[in-house]
Amino acid sequence: MQLTDLAFDQRHIWHPYTSLTSPLPTYPVASAKGVYLTLDTGEQLVDGMSSWWSTIHGYNHPELNAVAHKQIDTMAHVMFGGITHAPAVELCKRLISLTPEPLDAVFLADSGSIAVEVAIKMALQFQVSRGKANKNKLVTIRQGYHGDTFAAMSVCDPVNGMHELFTGVLPQHVFAPAPQIKPDEEWRDSDISALAEIISEQHENLAALILEPIVQGAGGMRFYHPEYLRQARKLCDKYDLLLIADEIATGFGRTGKLFACEHANISPDILCVGKALTGGYMTLAATLTTRHVADTIGGGPGGGNLMHGPTFMGNPLACAVACASLDIIAKGAWQQQVAAISAQLKAELSACRTSEYVADVRVFGAIGVVEMQRPIDVAAAQKQFVAAGVWIRPFGKLLYIMPPYIIEPEQLSMLTHAISKYCQAPV
Ligand SMILES: *Cc1c(COP(=O)(O)O)cnc(C)c1O
């Protein structure tokens, strides 16, 4: 890429959460294969981010490529209104068979945020359809992240999600404190009492509890005890709320189970998946629900229609690649891969604990997090990481990695060494 193109990028193109007035540097990537990103300069970087949880099988995967080529030569897209096609039907069959038993109906969405919008609509339409229109608020836990569209934002952590910027526009929902109990700590019944109290007091106005099971991702990279999720499920049953599990980050093996809900042996009433669904090839997400919720909505006002229908709904190309990605998952290698990554992250990141600049080190599944005492200078840190041959994108006080499942031990060590070095002497 020419320097003038880089200047154009800085001047005219927003990147995620950036300012055009004081833009951060961007690195031109020319190609990607396996765990490597190749910069325009020819430098190769080991990818620690899986392009935000998505590229679980690595870039430029031969099987995914073959399916994408075949589908593009057949039909890249067709509207989903009044039309159906094999890639969508195949994908939905697989999603229903992979997810917990009661989930039986699928809405194909075009991104994670939209899958959350649809989940919220399902919950609200469900309550209206059974004559409980007053149950029209959501309850959630702080430090969550559910996406960037308005309904999704309204259930993100109010501080991290900058709710005050949108006062008067964002719907007001109910927030419980974030769970404090870590996965390996001993459960105390008091760990659920704040959520229990809020739900018992406000259930007459609550349609659903929405949360990220076990792993809170972009809202803080926090891990919590599976018993919290089991108790949350019980509270939803007791007080007649739906449980919405947002597995957009955790779905498809990242936490060591296919879905994070499995750590608690629970099933949600509504499940959102996205990110890794297409193995990181293109944008696609899905919202699944039970036959009961689907039928209740179906008997409700407005002819029982679920009120959503994006232009690119069920895009055949994305559905075909998603099926191919699920085929790779079905072979099962991810289980050993995730376990090995997890063990190596635990072993190699623990050295960071000795640094005075580090507040916490935590690993869950194939996710490694080092929380610094102070906010990280992203541009400076990234420059150091690129020089070390790795791609790691910090945010806030957090250095975190969730590499492609196919990463080799030596490649993973490059990532952990770069993090350790940063921790000892932050730039
Ligand atoms: C990334 C994410 C979303 C939003 O997905 P997009 O595809 O970015 O819209 C929602 N929920 C969770 C848990 C996520 O990690």
CSV table of C-alpha atoms and ligand atoms in Angstrom, one decimal:
chain,number,residue,atom,x,y,z
A,1,MET,CA,0.0,0.0,0.0
A,2,GLN,CA,1.3,3.5,-0.9
A,3,LEU,CA,2.0,6.0,1.8
A,4,THR,CA,-0.7,8.2,0.3
A,5,ASP,CA,-3.2,5.4,0.8
A,6,LEU,CA,-2.2,5.1,4.4
A,7,ALA,CA,-2.7,8.8,4.7
A,8,PHE,CA,-6.1,8.5,3.1
A,9,ASP,CA,-7.1,5.8,5.5
A,10,GLN,CA,-6.1,8.0,8.5
A,11,ARG,CA,-8.0,11.0,7.1
A,12,HIS,CA,-11.2,9.4,5.9
A,13,ILE,CA,-11.8,5.9,7.3
A,14,TRP,CA,-13.1,5.1,10.7
A,15,HIS,CA,-11.7,1.9,12.3
A,16,PRO,CA,-13.5,0.3,15.3
A,17,TYR,CA,-13.8,2.8,18.1
A,18,THR,CA,-11.5,5.4,16.7
A,19,SER,CA,-11.4,9.1,16.0
A,20,LEU,CA,-10.7,10.8,12.7
A,21,THR,CA,-9.4,13.8,14.5
A,22,SER,CA,-6.6,11.9,16.3
A,23,PRO,CA,-6.4,8.6,14.5
A,24,LEU,CA,-4.3,5.7,15.7
A,25,PRO,CA,-1.8,4.0,13.4
A,26,THR,CA,-3.1,1.2,11.2
A,27,TYR,CA,-1.0,-1.6,9.8
A,28,PRO,CA,-1.6,-2.6,6.2
A,29,VAL,CA,-2.1,-6.4,5.9
A,30,ALA,CA,-1.5,-7.9,2.4
A,31,SER,CA,-2.5,-11.5,3.0
A,32,ALA,CA,-3.1,-14.0,5.8
A,33,LYS,CA,-2.6,-17.8,6.0
A,34,GLY,CA,-2.8,-20.2,8.9
A,35,VAL,CA,-1.9,-18.2,12.0
A,36,TYR,CA,0.1,-15.6,10.1
A,37,LEU,CA,-0.9,-12.1,9.0
A,38,THR,CA,1.5,-10.8,6.3
A,39,LEU,CA,2.0,-7.1,6.3
A,40,ASP,CA,2.7,-5.1,3.1
A,41,THR,CA,6.3,-4.9,4.1
A,42,GLY,CA,6.5,-8.7,4.1
A,43,GLU,CA,6.8,-9.0,7.8
A,44,GLN,CA,4.8,-12.0,9.2
A,45,LEU,CA,2.9,-11.7,12.5
A,46,VAL,CA,1.5,-14.5,14.6
A,47,ASP,CA,-2.1,-13.7,15.2
A,48,GLY,CA,-3.2,-13.7,18.8
A,49,MET,CA,-6.7,-12.3,18.2
A,50,SER,CA,-8.3,-14.7,15.7
A,51,SER,CA,-9.6,-11.4,14.3
A,52,TRP,CA,-11.8,-11.0,17.4
A,53,TRP,CA,-12.7,-14.6,18.2
A,54,SER,CA,-13.6,-15.5,14.7
A,55,THR,CA,-10.8,-17.1,12.7
A,56,ILE,CA,-10.7,-20.3,14.8
A,57,HIS,CA,-9.3,-22.6,12.1
A,58,GLY,CA,-6.8,-20.0,10.8
A,59,TYR,CA,-6.8,-17.8,7.7
A,60,ASN,CA,-7.1,-19.0,4.1
A,61,HIS,CA,-8.2,-22.5,5.1
A,62,PRO,CA,-8.2,-24.9,2.1
A,63,GLU,CA,-11.5,-26.5,3.0
A,64,LEU,CA,-13.3,-23.3,3.7
A,65,ASN,CA,-11.8,-21.8,0.5
A,66,ALA,CA,-13.1,-24.7,-1.6
A,67,VAL,CA,-16.6,-24.4,-0.3
A,68,ALA,CA,-16.6,-20.6,-0.7
A,69,HIS,CA,-15.4,-21.0,-4.3
A,70,LYS,CA,-18.0,-23.6,-5.1
A,71,GLN,CA,-20.8,-21.6,-3.6
A,72,ILE,CA,-19.8,-18.3,-5.3
A,73,ASP,CA,-19.9,-20.1,-8.6
A,74,THR,CA,-23.4,-21.3,-7.8
A,75,MET,CA,-25.1,-18.4,-6.1
A,76,ALA,CA,-23.4,-15.7,-4.0
A,77,HIS,CA,-26.7,-14.3,-2.7
A,78,VAL,CA,-30.5,-14.5,-3.0
A,79,MET,CA,-33.1,-12.8,-0.9
A,80,PHE,CA,-34.5,-14.9,2.0
A,81,GLY,CA,-38.0,-13.4,1.8
A,82,GLY,CA,-40.2,-16.1,0.2
A,83,ILE,CA,-37.1,-18.1,-0.9
A,84,THR,CA,-35.0,-20.8,0.8
A,85,HIS,CA,-31.9,-22.6,-0.2
A,86,ALA,CA,-29.8,-25.6,0.8
A,87,PRO,CA,-26.9,-23.8,2.5
A,88,ALA,CA,-29.4,-22.1,5.0
A,89,VAL,CA,-31.4,-25.3,5.6
A,90,GLU,CA,-28.2,-27.3,6.1
A,91,LEU,CA,-26.7,-24.7,8.5
A,92,CYS,CA,-29.9,-24.5,10.6
A,93,LYS,CA,-30.2,-28.3,10.9
A,94,ARG,CA,-26.6,-28.4,12.2
A,95,LEU,CA,-27.1,-25.5,14.6
A,96,ILE,CA,-30.2,-27.2,16.1
A,97,SER,CA,-28.4,-30.5,16.5
A,98,LEU,CA,-25.3,-28.9,18.0
A,99,THR,CA,-27.0,-26.7,20.6
A,100,PRO,CA,-28.9,-27.9,23.7
A,101,GLU,CA,-32.0,-30.0,23.0
A,102,PRO,CA,-34.8,-27.5,23.6
A,103,LEU,CA,-33.5,-25.0,21.0
A,104,ASP,CA,-35.4,-25.7,17.9
A,105,ALA,CA,-35.9,-22.5,15.9
A,106,VAL,CA,-33.4,-20.4,14.1
A,107,PHE,CA,-33.2,-16.8,13.0
A,108,LEU,CA,-30.2,-16.1,10.7
A,109,ALA,CA,-28.8,-12.6,11.4
A,110,ASP,CA,-26.2,-10.6,9.6
A,111,SER,CA,-24.0,-9.8,12.7
A,112,GLY,CA,-23.6,-10.5,16.3
A,113,SER,CA,-25.3,-7.2,17.3
A,114,ILE,CA,-28.3,-8.0,15.1
A,115,ALA,CA,-28.5,-11.5,16.7
A,116,VAL,CA,-28.8,-9.7,20.1
A,117,GLU,CA,-31.4,-7.3,18.7
A,118,VAL,CA,-33.4,-10.2,17.5
A,119,ALA,CA,-33.0,-12.0,20.8
A,120,ILE,CA,-34.4,-9.0,22.6
A,121,LYS,CA,-37.3,-8.7,20.1
A,122,MET,CA,-38.1,-12.4,20.6
A,123,ALA,CA,-38.2,-11.9,24.4
A,124,LEU,CA,-40.4,-8.9,24.2
A,125,GLN,CA,-42.7,-10.3,21.6
A,126,PHE,CA,-42.9,-13.5,23.7
A,127,GLN,CA,-44.1,-11.6,26.7
A,128,VAL,CA,-46.6,-9.5,24.8
A,129,SER,CA,-48.0,-12.6,23.1
A,130,ARG,CA,-48.8,-14.2,26.4
A,131,GLY,CA,-50.5,-11.1,27.7
A,132,LYS,CA,-47.6,-9.9,29.9
A,133,ALA,CA,-46.8,-6.7,28.1
A,134,ASN,CA,-45.7,-5.2,31.4
A,135,LYS,CA,-42.7,-7.6,31.4
A,136,ASN,CA,-40.8,-5.3,29.0
A,137,LYS,CA,-37.4,-4.7,30.6
A,138,LEU,CA,-34.2,-6.7,30.5
A,139,VAL,CA,-32.0,-7.5,33.4
A,140,THR,CA,-28.3,-8.0,32.9
A,141,ILE,CA,-25.0,-8.0,34.7
A,142,ARG,CA,-22.4,-5.2,34.7
A,143,GLN,CA,-19.2,-5.6,32.6
A,144,GLY,CA,-21.1,-7.3,29.8
A,145,TYR,CA,-20.8,-6.6,26.1
A,146,HIS,CA,-23.5,-7.4,23.6
A,147,GLY,CA,-22.8,-5.3,20.6
A,148,ASP,CA,-23.0,-1.8,19.2
A,149,THR,CA,-26.6,-1.3,17.9
A,150,PHE,CA,-28.9,0.6,20.3
A,151,ALA,CA,-30.8,-2.3,21.9
A,152,ALA,CA,-27.6,-4.3,22.2
A,153,MET,CA,-25.7,-1.3,23.7
A,154,SER,CA,-28.5,-0.7,26.2
A,155,VAL,CA,-27.5,-4.0,27.9
A,156,CYS,CA,-23.7,-3.4,27.6
A,157,ASP,CA,-21.9,-2.2,30.8
A,158,PRO,CA,-23.2,1.3,31.3
A,159,VAL,CA,-19.7,2.7,32.0
A,160,ASN,CA,-17.7,0.8,29.3
A,161,GLY,CA,-20.6,1.3,26.9
A,162,MET,CA,-20.6,5.1,27.4
A,163,HIS,CA,-24.3,5.1,28.1
A,164,GLU,CA,-24.1,8.8,29.3
A,165,LEU,CA,-23.4,9.8,25.7
A,166,PHE,CA,-26.8,8.6,24.6
A,167,THR,CA,-28.9,9.5,27.6
A,168,GLY,CA,-32.5,9.9,26.6
A,169,VAL,CA,-32.2,7.7,23.6
A,170,LEU,CA,-31.0,4.4,25.0
A,171,PRO,CA,-33.7,2.2,26.5
A,172,GLN,CA,-33.2,1.9,30.3
A,173,HIS,CA,-32.7,-1.6,31.6
A,174,VAL,CA,-31.9,-3.1,34.9
A,175,PHE,CA,-28.3,-3.8,36.0
A,176,ALA,CA,-27.0,-6.3,38.6
A,177,PRO,CA,-23.4,-6.2,39.8
A,178,ALA,CA,-21.0,-8.3,37.8
A,179,PRO,CA,-20.3,-11.7,39.3
A,180,GLN,CA,-17.3,-11.6,41.5
A,181,ILE,CA,-16.8,-15.3,42.1
A,182,LYS,CA,-14.1,-16.8,39.8
A,183,PRO,CA,-14.5,-20.2,38.1
A,184,ASP,CA,-12.0,-22.0,40.5
A,185,GLU,CA,-13.2,-20.4,43.7
A,186,GLU,CA,-15.4,-22.0,46.2
A,187,TRP,CA,-19.1,-21.2,45.6
A,188,ARG,CA,-20.9,-19.2,48.3
A,189,ASP,CA,-24.6,-18.7,48.1
A,190,SER,CA,-24.1,-15.0,48.7
A,191,ASP,CA,-22.5,-14.8,45.3
A,192,ILE,CA,-26.0,-14.8,43.6
A,193,SER,CA,-27.8,-12.7,46.2
A,194,ALA,CA,-27.6,-9.4,44.4
A,195,LEU,CA,-29.0,-10.8,41.2
A,196,ALA,CA,-31.6,-12.7,43.1
A,197,GLU,CA,-32.8,-9.7,45.0
A,198,ILE,CA,-33.1,-7.6,41.9
A,199,ILE,CA,-35.1,-10.2,40.0
A,200,SER,CA,-37.3,-11.0,43.0
A,201,GLU,CA,-38.1,-7.3,43.4
A,202,GLN,CA,-38.6,-6.4,39.7
A,203,HIS,CA,-39.7,-9.6,38.0
A,204,GLU,CA,-43.2,-8.2,37.1
A,205,ASN,CA,-41.4,-5.9,34.7
A,206,LEU,CA,-38.7,-8.2,33.5
A,207,ALA,CA,-38.9,-10.1,30.2
A,208,ALA,CA,-35.5,-11.7,30.2
A,209,LEU,CA,-32.1,-12.0,31.8
A,210,ILE,CA,-29.4,-11.5,29.2
A,211,LEU,CA,-25.7,-12.4,29.9
A,212,GLU,CA,-22.6,-13.9,28.4
A,213,PRO,CA,-22.2,-17.3,30.0
A,214,ILE,CA,-19.0,-17.8,32.1
A,215,VAL,CA,-16.8,-15.5,30.0
A,216,GLN,CA,-17.6,-11.8,29.9
A,217,GLY,CA,-15.7,-10.7,26.7
A,218,ALA,CA,-15.2,-7.2,25.5
A,219,GLY,CA,-16.8,-5.6,28.6
A,220,GLY,CA,-13.8,-6.7,30.7
A,221,MET,CA,-12.5,-10.2,29.8
A,222,ARG,CA,-13.8,-11.6,33.1
A,223,PHE,CA,-14.5,-15.3,34.0
A,224,TYR,CA,-17.1,-16.3,36.5
A,225,HIS,CA,-18.2,-19.5,38.3
A,226,PRO,CA,-20.6,-21.9,36.5
A,227,GLU,CA,-22.7,-22.1,39.6
A,228,TYR,CA,-23.6,-18.5,39.1
A,229,LEU,CA,-25.1,-19.4,35.7
A,230,ARG,CA,-27.0,-22.4,37.1
A,231,GLN,CA,-28.4,-20.2,39.8
A,232,ALA,CA,-29.3,-17.5,37.2
A,233,ARG,CA,-31.2,-20.2,35.2
A,234,LYS,CA,-33.1,-21.2,38.4
A,235,LEU,CA,-34.0,-17.6,39.1
A,236,CYS,CA,-35.4,-17.2,35.5
A,237,ASP,CA,-37.5,-20.3,36.0
A,238,LYS,CA,-38.8,-19.2,39.4
A,239,TYR,CA,-39.7,-15.7,38.3
A,240,ASP,CA,-40.9,-16.4,34.8
A,241,LEU,CA,-38.1,-14.7,32.8
A,242,LEU,CA,-36.5,-15.9,29.7
A,243,LEU,CA,-32.7,-16.6,29.8
A,244,ILE,CA,-30.8,-15.2,26.8
A,245,ALA,CA,-27.3,-16.6,26.5
A,246,ASP,CA,-25.0,-14.5,24.3
A,247,GLU,CA,-22.4,-17.0,23.1
A,248,ILE,CA,-21.2,-14.8,20.2
A,249,ALA,CA,-17.7,-14.8,21.7
A,250,THR,CA,-17.7,-18.1,23.5
A,251,GLY,CA,-19.5,-20.3,21.0
A,252,PHE,CA,-17.8,-23.1,19.0
A,253,GLY,CA,-15.3,-24.4,21.5
A,254,ARG,CA,-13.3,-21.3,22.7
A,255,THR,CA,-13.9,-22.1,26.4
A,256,GLY,CA,-13.2,-25.8,26.1
A,257,LYS,CA,-16.8,-26.8,25.7
A,258,LEU,CA,-18.7,-26.3,22.4
A,259,PHE,CA,-20.9,-23.8,24.2
A,260,ALA,CA,-20.0,-22.1,27.5
A,261,CYS,CA,-23.5,-23.0,28.9
A,262,GLU,CA,-22.3,-26.6,29.0
A,263,HIS,CA,-19.9,-25.7,31.9
A,264,ALA,CA,-23.1,-25.2,34.0
A,265,ASN,CA,-25.2,-27.9,32.2
A,266,ILE,CA,-27.9,-25.4,31.5
A,267,SER,CA,-29.9,-24.5,28.4
A,268,PRO,CA,-31.0,-21.0,27.7
A,269,ASP,CA,-34.4,-20.1,26.2
A,270,ILE,CA,-32.6,-17.9,23.6
A,271,LEU,CA,-29.1,-18.4,22.3
A,272,CYS,CA,-27.0,-16.0,20.2
A,273,VAL,CA,-24.0,-17.2,18.2
A,274,GLY,CA,-21.8,-15.3,15.7
A,275,LYS,CA,-18.1,-14.5,15.4
A,276,ALA,CA,-16.6,-18.0,14.8
A,277,LEU,CA,-19.7,-19.3,13.1
A,278,THR,CA,-18.2,-18.9,9.6
A,279,GLY,CA,-14.6,-19.6,10.8
A,280,GLY,CA,-14.0,-15.9,10.5
A,281,TYR,CA,-14.7,-15.8,6.7
A,282,MET,CA,-17.6,-13.4,6.7
A,283,THR,CA,-20.3,-11.9,8.8
A,284,LEU,CA,-23.1,-14.2,10.0
A,285,ALA,CA,-24.8,-14.8,13.3
A,286,ALA,CA,-27.9,-16.7,14.5
A,287,THR,CA,-30.4,-16.5,17.3
A,288,LEU,CA,-31.9,-19.8,18.3
A,289,THR,CA,-34.9,-20.3,20.6
A,290,THR,CA,-37.3,-23.0,21.8
A,291,ARG,CA,-40.4,-24.3,20.1
A,292,HIS,CA,-42.4,-22.9,23.0
A,293,VAL,CA,-41.1,-19.3,22.5
A,294,ALA,CA,-41.5,-19.6,18.7
A,295,ASP,CA,-45.0,-20.8,19.0
A,296,THR,CA,-46.0,-18.3,21.6
A,297,ILE,CA,-44.7,-15.5,19.4
A,298,GLY,CA,-46.5,-17.2,16.5
A,299,GLY,CA,-49.8,-16.9,18.3
A,300,GLY,CA,-49.3,-13.2,19.2
A,301,PRO,CA,-50.3,-9.9,17.7
A,302,GLY,CA,-49.1,-8.7,14.2
A,303,GLY,CA,-50.1,-12.1,12.7
A,304,GLY,CA,-47.5,-13.7,15.0
A,305,ASN,CA,-44.6,-12.6,12.8
A,306,LEU,CA,-41.2,-12.1,14.4
A,307,MET,CA,-40.5,-8.5,13.4
A,308,HIS,CA,-37.1,-8.7,11.7
A,309,GLY,CA,-35.8,-9.4,8.2
A,310,PRO,CA,-32.4,-8.1,7.0
A,311,THR,CA,-31.6,-7.7,3.3
A,312,PHE,CA,-28.8,-10.2,3.5
A,313,MET,CA,-30.5,-12.6,5.8
A,314,GLY,CA,-29.3,-16.2,5.3
A,315,ASN,CA,-26.7,-15.2,2.8
A,316,PRO,CA,-25.9,-18.5,1.0
A,317,LEU,CA,-22.2,-17.8,0.8
A,318,ALA,CA,-21.9,-17.2,4.5
A,319,CYS,CA,-24.2,-20.2,5.3
A,320,ALA,CA,-22.1,-22.6,3.1
A,321,VAL,CA,-18.8,-21.5,4.7
A,322,ALA,CA,-20.4,-21.8,8.2
A,323,CYS,CA,-21.4,-25.4,7.3
A,324,ALA,CA,-17.8,-26.1,6.3
A,325,SER,CA,-16.5,-24.6,9.5
A,326,LEU,CA,-18.9,-26.7,11.5
A,327,ASP,CA,-17.7,-29.8,9.6
A,328,ILE,CA,-14.2,-29.0,10.8
A,329,ILE,CA,-15.5,-28.6,14.3
A,330,ALA,CA,-17.3,-31.9,14.1
A,331,LYS,CA,-14.0,-33.7,13.5
A,332,GLY,CA,-13.3,-32.8,17.1
A,333,ALA,CA,-9.6,-31.7,17.0
A,334,TRP,CA,-10.6,-28.4,18.6
A,335,GLN,CA,-11.0,-30.2,22.0
A,336,GLN,CA,-7.3,-31.2,22.3
A,337,GLN,CA,-6.2,-27.9,20.6
A,338,VAL,CA,-8.1,-25.7,23.1
A,339,ALA,CA,-6.9,-27.8,26.1
A,340,ALA,CA,-3.3,-27.5,24.9
A,341,ILE,CA,-3.5,-23.8,24.3
A,342,SER,CA,-5.1,-23.4,27.8
A,343,ALA,CA,-2.3,-25.3,29.5
A,344,GLN,CA,0.4,-23.5,27.7
A,345,LEU,CA,-1.2,-20.1,28.4
A,346,LYS,CA,-1.4,-21.0,32.1
A,347,ALA,CA,2.2,-22.1,32.2
A,348,GLU,CA,3.7,-19.2,30.2
A,349,LEU,CA,1.6,-16.2,31.3
A,350,SER,CA,2.0,-17.0,35.0
A,351,ALA,CA,5.4,-15.2,35.0
A,352,CYS,CA,3.6,-12.0,34.4
A,353,ARG,CA,2.2,-12.2,38.0
A,354,THR,CA,5.6,-11.2,39.4
A,355,SER,CA,5.5,-7.8,37.6
A,356,GLU,CA,4.6,-4.8,39.7
A,357,TYR,CA,2.7,-3.4,36.7
A,358,VAL,CA,0.3,-6.4,36.5
A,359,ALA,CA,-3.0,-6.5,38.4
A,360,ASP,CA,-4.2,-10.0,37.4
A,361,VAL,CA,-3.4,-12.9,35.1
A,362,ARG,CA,-6.2,-15.2,34.1
A,363,VAL,CA,-6.8,-18.0,31.7
A,364,PHE,CA,-10.0,-19.8,30.7
A,365,GLY,CA,-10.1,-22.2,27.8
A,366,ALA,CA,-8.1,-20.8,24.9
A,367,ILE,CA,-8.3,-17.3,26.3
A,368,GLY,CA,-5.4,-15.6,28.1
A,369,VAL,CA,-5.7,-12.3,29.9
A,370,VAL,CA,-3.2,-10.0,31.6
A,371,GLU,CA,-4.8,-7.1,33.3
A,372,MET,CA,-2.3,-4.2,33.9
A,373,GLN,CA,-2.5,-1.7,36.8
A,374,ARG,CA,-2.8,1.2,34.3
A,375,PRO,CA,-4.4,1.8,30.9
A,376,ILE,CA,-2.2,0.6,28.1
A,377,ASP,CA,-0.8,3.0,25.4
A,378,VAL,CA,-2.3,1.0,22.5
A,379,ALA,CA,-0.2,2.6,19.7
A,380,ALA,CA,3.1,2.1,21.6
A,381,ALA,CA,2.3,-1.4,22.7
A,382,GLN,CA,1.2,-2.4,19.3
A,383,LYS,CA,4.4,-1.1,17.8
A,384,GLN,CA,6.4,-3.2,20.2
A,385,PHE,CA,4.3,-6.3,19.4
A,386,VAL,CA,4.7,-5.9,15.7
A,387,ALA,CA,8.4,-5.6,16.1
A,388,ALA,CA,8.3,-8.9,18.0
A,389,GLY,CA,6.4,-10.5,15.2
A,390,VAL,CA,3.0,-10.8,16.9
A,391,TRP,CA,-0.4,-9.3,16.5
A,392,ILE,CA,-2.0,-8.4,19.8
A,393,ARG,CA,-4.5,-5.6,20.2
A,394,PRO,CA,-4.8,-4.4,23.8
A,395,PHE,CA,-7.8,-2.4,25.1
A,396,GLY,CA,-8.0,-0.4,28.3
A,397,LYS,CA,-5.9,-2.1,30.9
A,398,LEU,CA,-6.1,-5.5,29.2
A,399,LEU,CA,-3.7,-7.5,27.1
A,400,TYR,CA,-5.5,-10.5,25.9
A,401,ILE,CA,-5.2,-13.3,23.4
A,402,MET,CA,-7.5,-15.9,21.9
A,403,PRO,CA,-5.4,-17.4,19.1
A,404,PRO,CA,-6.6,-19.7,16.3
A,405,TYR,CA,-7.1,-23.2,17.6
A,406,ILE,CA,-4.5,-24.5,15.1
A,407,ILE,CA,-1.6,-22.5,16.6
A,408,GLU,CA,1.6,-24.4,17.2
A,409,PRO,CA,3.3,-24.3,20.6
A,410,GLU,CA,6.3,-22.3,19.3
A,411,GLN,CA,3.9,-19.8,17.7
A,412,LEU,CA,1.9,-19.5,20.9
A,413,SER,CA,5.2,-18.9,22.8
A,414,MET,CA,6.0,-15.9,20.6
A,415,LEU,CA,2.7,-14.4,21.8
A,416,THR,CA,3.2,-15.2,25.5
A,417,HIS,CA,6.8,-14.0,25.4
A,418,ALA,CA,5.8,-10.7,23.8
A,419,ILE,CA,3.2,-10.2,26.6
A,420,SER,CA,5.7,-11.2,29.3
A,421,LYS,CA,8.2,-8.7,28.0
A,422,TYR,CA,5.6,-5.9,27.9
A,423,CYS,CA,4.5,-6.7,31.4
A,424,GLN,CA,8.0,-6.4,32.9
A,425,ALA,CA,8.5,-3.0,31.3
A,426,PRO,CA,5.3,-1.4,29.8
A,427,VAL,CA,6.0,1.1,27.0
B,1,LIG,C1,-18.7,-9.3,19.4
B,1,LIG,C2,-19.9,-9.6,20.3
B,1,LIG,C3,-21.2,-9.1,19.9
B,1,LIG,C4,-21.4,-8.2,18.7
B,1,LIG,O1,-21.1,-8.9,17.5
B,1,LIG,P1,-20.8,-8.1,16.2
B,1,LIG,O2,-20.7,-9.1,15.1
B,1,LIG,O3,-19.6,-7.3,16.4
B,1,LIG,O4,-22.0,-7.2,16.0
B,1,LIG,C5,-22.2,-9.4,20.8
B,1,LIG,N1,-22.0,-10.1,21.9
B,1,LIG,C6,-20.8,-10.6,22.3
B,1,LIG,C7,-20.6,-11.4,23.5
B,1,LIG,C8,-19.7,-10.3,21.5
B,1,LIG,O5,-18.5,-10.8,21.9
